[in-house]
Coordinates of C-alpha atoms and ligand atoms in Angstrom, one line a residue:
X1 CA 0.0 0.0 0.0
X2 CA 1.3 3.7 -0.5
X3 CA 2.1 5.7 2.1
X4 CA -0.6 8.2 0.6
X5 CA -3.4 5.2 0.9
X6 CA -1.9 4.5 4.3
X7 CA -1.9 7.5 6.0
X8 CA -4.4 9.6 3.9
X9 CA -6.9 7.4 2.6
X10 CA -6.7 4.2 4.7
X11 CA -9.3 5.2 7.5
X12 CA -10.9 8.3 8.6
X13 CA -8.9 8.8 11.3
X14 CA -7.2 12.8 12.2
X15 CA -3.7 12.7 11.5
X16 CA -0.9 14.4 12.6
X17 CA 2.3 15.3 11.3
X18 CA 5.9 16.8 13.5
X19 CA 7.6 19.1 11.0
X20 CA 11.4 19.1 11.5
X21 CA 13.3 21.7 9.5
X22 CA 16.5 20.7 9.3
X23 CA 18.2 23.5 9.8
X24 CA 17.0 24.0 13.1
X25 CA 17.1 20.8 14.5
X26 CA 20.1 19.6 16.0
X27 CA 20.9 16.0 16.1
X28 CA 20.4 15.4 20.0
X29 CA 17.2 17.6 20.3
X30 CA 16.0 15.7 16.9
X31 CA 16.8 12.0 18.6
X32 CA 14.8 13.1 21.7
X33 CA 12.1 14.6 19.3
X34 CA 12.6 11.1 17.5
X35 CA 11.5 9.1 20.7
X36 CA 9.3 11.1 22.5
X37 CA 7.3 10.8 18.5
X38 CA 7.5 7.1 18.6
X39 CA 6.0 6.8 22.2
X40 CA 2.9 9.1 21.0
X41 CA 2.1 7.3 18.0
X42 CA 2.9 10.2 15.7
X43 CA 1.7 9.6 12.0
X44 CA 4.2 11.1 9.8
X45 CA 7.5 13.3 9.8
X46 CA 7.3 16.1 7.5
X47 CA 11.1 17.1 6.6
X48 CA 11.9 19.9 4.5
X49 CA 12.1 23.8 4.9
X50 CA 12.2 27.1 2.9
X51 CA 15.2 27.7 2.8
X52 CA 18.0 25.0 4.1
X53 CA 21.5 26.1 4.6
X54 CA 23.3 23.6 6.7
X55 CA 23.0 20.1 3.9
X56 CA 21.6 18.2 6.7
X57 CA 18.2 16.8 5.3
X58 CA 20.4 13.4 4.5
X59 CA 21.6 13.3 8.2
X60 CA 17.7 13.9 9.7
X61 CA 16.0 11.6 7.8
X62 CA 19.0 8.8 8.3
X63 CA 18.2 9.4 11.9
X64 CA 14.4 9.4 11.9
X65 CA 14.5 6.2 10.0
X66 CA 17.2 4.7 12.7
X67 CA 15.0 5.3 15.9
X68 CA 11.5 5.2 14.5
X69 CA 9.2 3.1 11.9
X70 CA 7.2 6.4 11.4
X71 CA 6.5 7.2 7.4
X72 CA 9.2 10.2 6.6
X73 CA 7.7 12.6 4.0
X74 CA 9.9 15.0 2.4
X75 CA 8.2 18.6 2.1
X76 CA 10.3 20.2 -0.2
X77 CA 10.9 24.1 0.1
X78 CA 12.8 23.8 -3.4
X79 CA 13.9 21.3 -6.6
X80 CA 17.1 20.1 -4.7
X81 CA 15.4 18.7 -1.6
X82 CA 14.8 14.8 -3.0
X83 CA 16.2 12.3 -0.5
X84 CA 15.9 8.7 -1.8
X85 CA 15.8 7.3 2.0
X86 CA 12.9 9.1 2.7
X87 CA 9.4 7.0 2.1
X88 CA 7.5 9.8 -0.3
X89 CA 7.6 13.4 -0.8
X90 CA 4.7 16.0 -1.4
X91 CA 5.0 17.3 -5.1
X92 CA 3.5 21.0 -4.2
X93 CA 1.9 22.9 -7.0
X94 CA 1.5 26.1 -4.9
X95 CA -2.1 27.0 -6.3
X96 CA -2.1 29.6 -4.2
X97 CA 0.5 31.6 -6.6
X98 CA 0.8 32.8 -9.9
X99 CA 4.4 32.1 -10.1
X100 CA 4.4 29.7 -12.9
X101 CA 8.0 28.5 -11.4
X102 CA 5.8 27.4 -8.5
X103 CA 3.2 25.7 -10.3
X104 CA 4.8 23.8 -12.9
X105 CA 8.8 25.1 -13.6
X106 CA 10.7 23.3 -10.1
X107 CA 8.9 20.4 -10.8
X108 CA 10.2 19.7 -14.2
X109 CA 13.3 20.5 -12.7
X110 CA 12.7 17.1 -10.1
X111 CA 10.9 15.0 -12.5
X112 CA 14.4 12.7 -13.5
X113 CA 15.7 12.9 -9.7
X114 CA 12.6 12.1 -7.9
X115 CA 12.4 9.0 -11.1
X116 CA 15.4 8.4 -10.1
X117 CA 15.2 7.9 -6.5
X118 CA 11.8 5.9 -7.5
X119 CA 10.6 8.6 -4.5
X120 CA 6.1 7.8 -4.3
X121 CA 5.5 11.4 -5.2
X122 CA 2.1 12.8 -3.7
X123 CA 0.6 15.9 -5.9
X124 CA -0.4 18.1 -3.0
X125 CA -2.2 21.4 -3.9
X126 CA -0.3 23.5 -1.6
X127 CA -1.9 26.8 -0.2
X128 CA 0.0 29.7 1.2
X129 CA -2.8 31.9 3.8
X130 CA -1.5 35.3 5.0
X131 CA -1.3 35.6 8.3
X132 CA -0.7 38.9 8.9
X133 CA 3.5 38.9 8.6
X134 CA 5.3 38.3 5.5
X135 CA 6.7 34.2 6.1
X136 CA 9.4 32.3 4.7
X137 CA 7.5 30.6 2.7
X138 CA 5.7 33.5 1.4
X139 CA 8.7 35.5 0.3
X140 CA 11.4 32.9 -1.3
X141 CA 7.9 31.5 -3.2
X142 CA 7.8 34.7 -4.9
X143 CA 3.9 34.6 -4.4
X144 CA 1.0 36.4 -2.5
X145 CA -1.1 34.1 0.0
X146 CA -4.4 34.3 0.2
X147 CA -6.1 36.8 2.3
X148 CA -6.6 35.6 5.7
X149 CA -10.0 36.1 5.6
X150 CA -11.1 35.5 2.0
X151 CA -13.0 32.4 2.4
X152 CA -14.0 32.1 -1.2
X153 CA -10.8 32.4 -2.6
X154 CA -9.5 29.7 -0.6
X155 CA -12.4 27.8 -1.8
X156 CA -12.5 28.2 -5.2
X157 CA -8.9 27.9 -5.4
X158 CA -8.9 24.3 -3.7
X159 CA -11.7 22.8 -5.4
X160 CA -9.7 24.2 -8.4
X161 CA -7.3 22.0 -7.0
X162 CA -9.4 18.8 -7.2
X163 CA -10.7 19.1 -10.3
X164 CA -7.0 19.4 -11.8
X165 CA -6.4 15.7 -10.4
X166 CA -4.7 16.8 -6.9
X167 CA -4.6 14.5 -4.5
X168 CA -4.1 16.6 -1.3
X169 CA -4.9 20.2 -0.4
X170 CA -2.5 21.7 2.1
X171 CA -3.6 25.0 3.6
X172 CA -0.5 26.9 5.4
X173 CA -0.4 30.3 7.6
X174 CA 3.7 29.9 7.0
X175 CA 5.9 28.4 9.6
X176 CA 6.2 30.4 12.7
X177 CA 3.2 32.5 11.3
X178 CA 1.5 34.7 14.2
X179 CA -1.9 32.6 13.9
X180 CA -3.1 29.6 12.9
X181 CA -5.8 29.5 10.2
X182 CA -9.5 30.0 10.8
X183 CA -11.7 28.1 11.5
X184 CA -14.3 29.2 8.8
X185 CA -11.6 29.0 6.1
X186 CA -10.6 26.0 7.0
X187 CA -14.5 24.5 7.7
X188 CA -16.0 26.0 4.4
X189 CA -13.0 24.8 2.2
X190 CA -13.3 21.3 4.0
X191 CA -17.1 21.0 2.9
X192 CA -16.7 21.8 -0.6
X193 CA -13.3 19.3 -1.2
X194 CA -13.4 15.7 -1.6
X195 CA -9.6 15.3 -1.0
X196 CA -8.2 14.8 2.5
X197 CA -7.1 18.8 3.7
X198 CA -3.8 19.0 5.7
X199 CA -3.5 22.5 7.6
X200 CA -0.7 23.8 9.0
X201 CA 1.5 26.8 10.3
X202 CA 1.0 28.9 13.2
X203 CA -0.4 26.0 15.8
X204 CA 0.7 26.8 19.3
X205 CA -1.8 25.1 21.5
X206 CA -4.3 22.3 21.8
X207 CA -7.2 24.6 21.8
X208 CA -6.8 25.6 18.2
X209 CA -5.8 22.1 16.9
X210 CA -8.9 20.6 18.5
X211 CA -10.6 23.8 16.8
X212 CA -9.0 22.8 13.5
X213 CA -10.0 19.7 13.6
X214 CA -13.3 19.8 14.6
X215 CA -13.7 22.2 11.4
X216 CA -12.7 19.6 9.3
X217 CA -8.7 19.4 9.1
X218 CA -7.8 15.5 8.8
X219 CA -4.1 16.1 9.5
X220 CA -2.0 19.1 11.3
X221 CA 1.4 20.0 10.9
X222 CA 3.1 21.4 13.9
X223 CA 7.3 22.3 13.1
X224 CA 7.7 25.7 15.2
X225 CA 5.7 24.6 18.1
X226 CA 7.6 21.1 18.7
X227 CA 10.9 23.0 18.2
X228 CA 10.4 24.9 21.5
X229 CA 9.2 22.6 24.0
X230 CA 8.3 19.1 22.5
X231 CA 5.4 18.1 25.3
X232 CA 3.1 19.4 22.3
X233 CA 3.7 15.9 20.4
X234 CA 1.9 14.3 23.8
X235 CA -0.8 16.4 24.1
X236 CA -1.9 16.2 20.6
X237 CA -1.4 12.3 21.1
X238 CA -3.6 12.4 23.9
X239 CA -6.3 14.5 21.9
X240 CA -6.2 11.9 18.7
X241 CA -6.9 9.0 21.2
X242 CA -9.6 11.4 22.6
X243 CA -10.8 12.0 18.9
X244 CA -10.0 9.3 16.9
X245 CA -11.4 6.7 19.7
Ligands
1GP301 C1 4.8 25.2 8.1 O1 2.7 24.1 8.4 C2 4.0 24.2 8.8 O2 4.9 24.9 6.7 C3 4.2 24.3 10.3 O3 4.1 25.6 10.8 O4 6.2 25.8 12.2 O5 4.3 27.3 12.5 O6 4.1 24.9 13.2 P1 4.7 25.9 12.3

């Protein structure tokens, strides 16, 4: 079975996702990340970042596949993250954009590698929301987000997504973005997709990821969060026994 089928399709259970940049991970904080993931039942590593400087994707994926038998997904903030150890990667098309580099040019670019590394390649419909400061994300993308509260653009733009043949919608404030997405966005785009809707950036708390998922996210992404005090992957462990049953 694919890792998409397994984690996204499988059952309609609420996932969740630890995003380690790899930059900003060091290898001792990562290991106890690794662990304290494995005990919690986390679903999925995200690895990957806007911008990395450091060559160390190779190094944290080698170690997340050494001390745990979670799925490692490579979210790639450019053409030159593709890790053949990793066990699929999220081919973004930022929708969001107009930057036809964005939409279709990187991924030419990746076609022969990701071939190459025989990487399962999941197309993703990938959303950039403002969220009130300009993001990493936002700014080496070359691209506007989506007004934060422009409900029907968000909409329109992700059942765009669904019709082109996308088999994931990702909606994302931005790593380290001042607040999470809302809940209408997030609800109205949710009842008008048939695709499973992963929403990220700006989580902090349990409040809003309960709040997010109750409006119809089936799998959070928390990176920023994690990195400053890792008790996060518990509690949101504890909430997906609470929700999940
Ligand atoms: C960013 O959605 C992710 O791409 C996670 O964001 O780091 O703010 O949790 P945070």
């Amino acid at each position: 079975m694919s890792i998409f089928q397994n984690i996204f399709l499988e059952t309609n259970k609420k996932r969740f996702a630890v995003l380690i940049d790899p930059d900003r991970t060091k290898v001792n904080n990562l290991k106890e990340t690794a662990e304290l993931a494995k005990k919690s039942g986390v679903d999925v590593f995200f690895v990957g970042g806007s911008l990395l400087t450091n060559d160390s994707l190779d190094e944290c994926i080698t170690l997340l596949k050494e001390e745990t038998d979670i799925p490692v997904i490579i979210f790639p903030g450019n053409a030159m993250q593709i890790n053949a150890k990793a066990d699929a990667l999220l081919f973004l098309s930022l929708i969001s954009s107009r930057n036809p580099e964005m939409l279709i040019g990187r991924h030419v670019i990746a076609a022969p590698y990701l071939k190459a590394a025989k990487l399962e390649t999941i197309s993703t419909g990938y959303m950039l929301i403002d969220s009130g400061k300009s993001t990493a994300a936002s700014y080496m993308s070359n691209s506007f987000p989506i007004p934060y509260d422009k409900d029907d653009i968000a909409v329109c733009t992700a059942m765009a997504g669904e019709m082109l043949g996308l088999k994931l919608i990702y909606m994302d404030a931005g790593s380290g973005s001042a607040s999470s997405i809302s809940e209408t966005m997030t609800r109205r785009v949710k009842d008008n997709i048939d695709i499973p809707l992963i929403v990220g950036g700006g989580i902090r708390n349990i409040e809003t990821a309960k709040m997010l998922y109750n409006a119809g996210a089936d799998c959070l992404v928390i990176g920023n969060a994690i990195e400053k005090d890792n008790s996060i992957i518990r509690e949101m462990s504890d909430l997906l026994k609470i929700i999940n049953g």
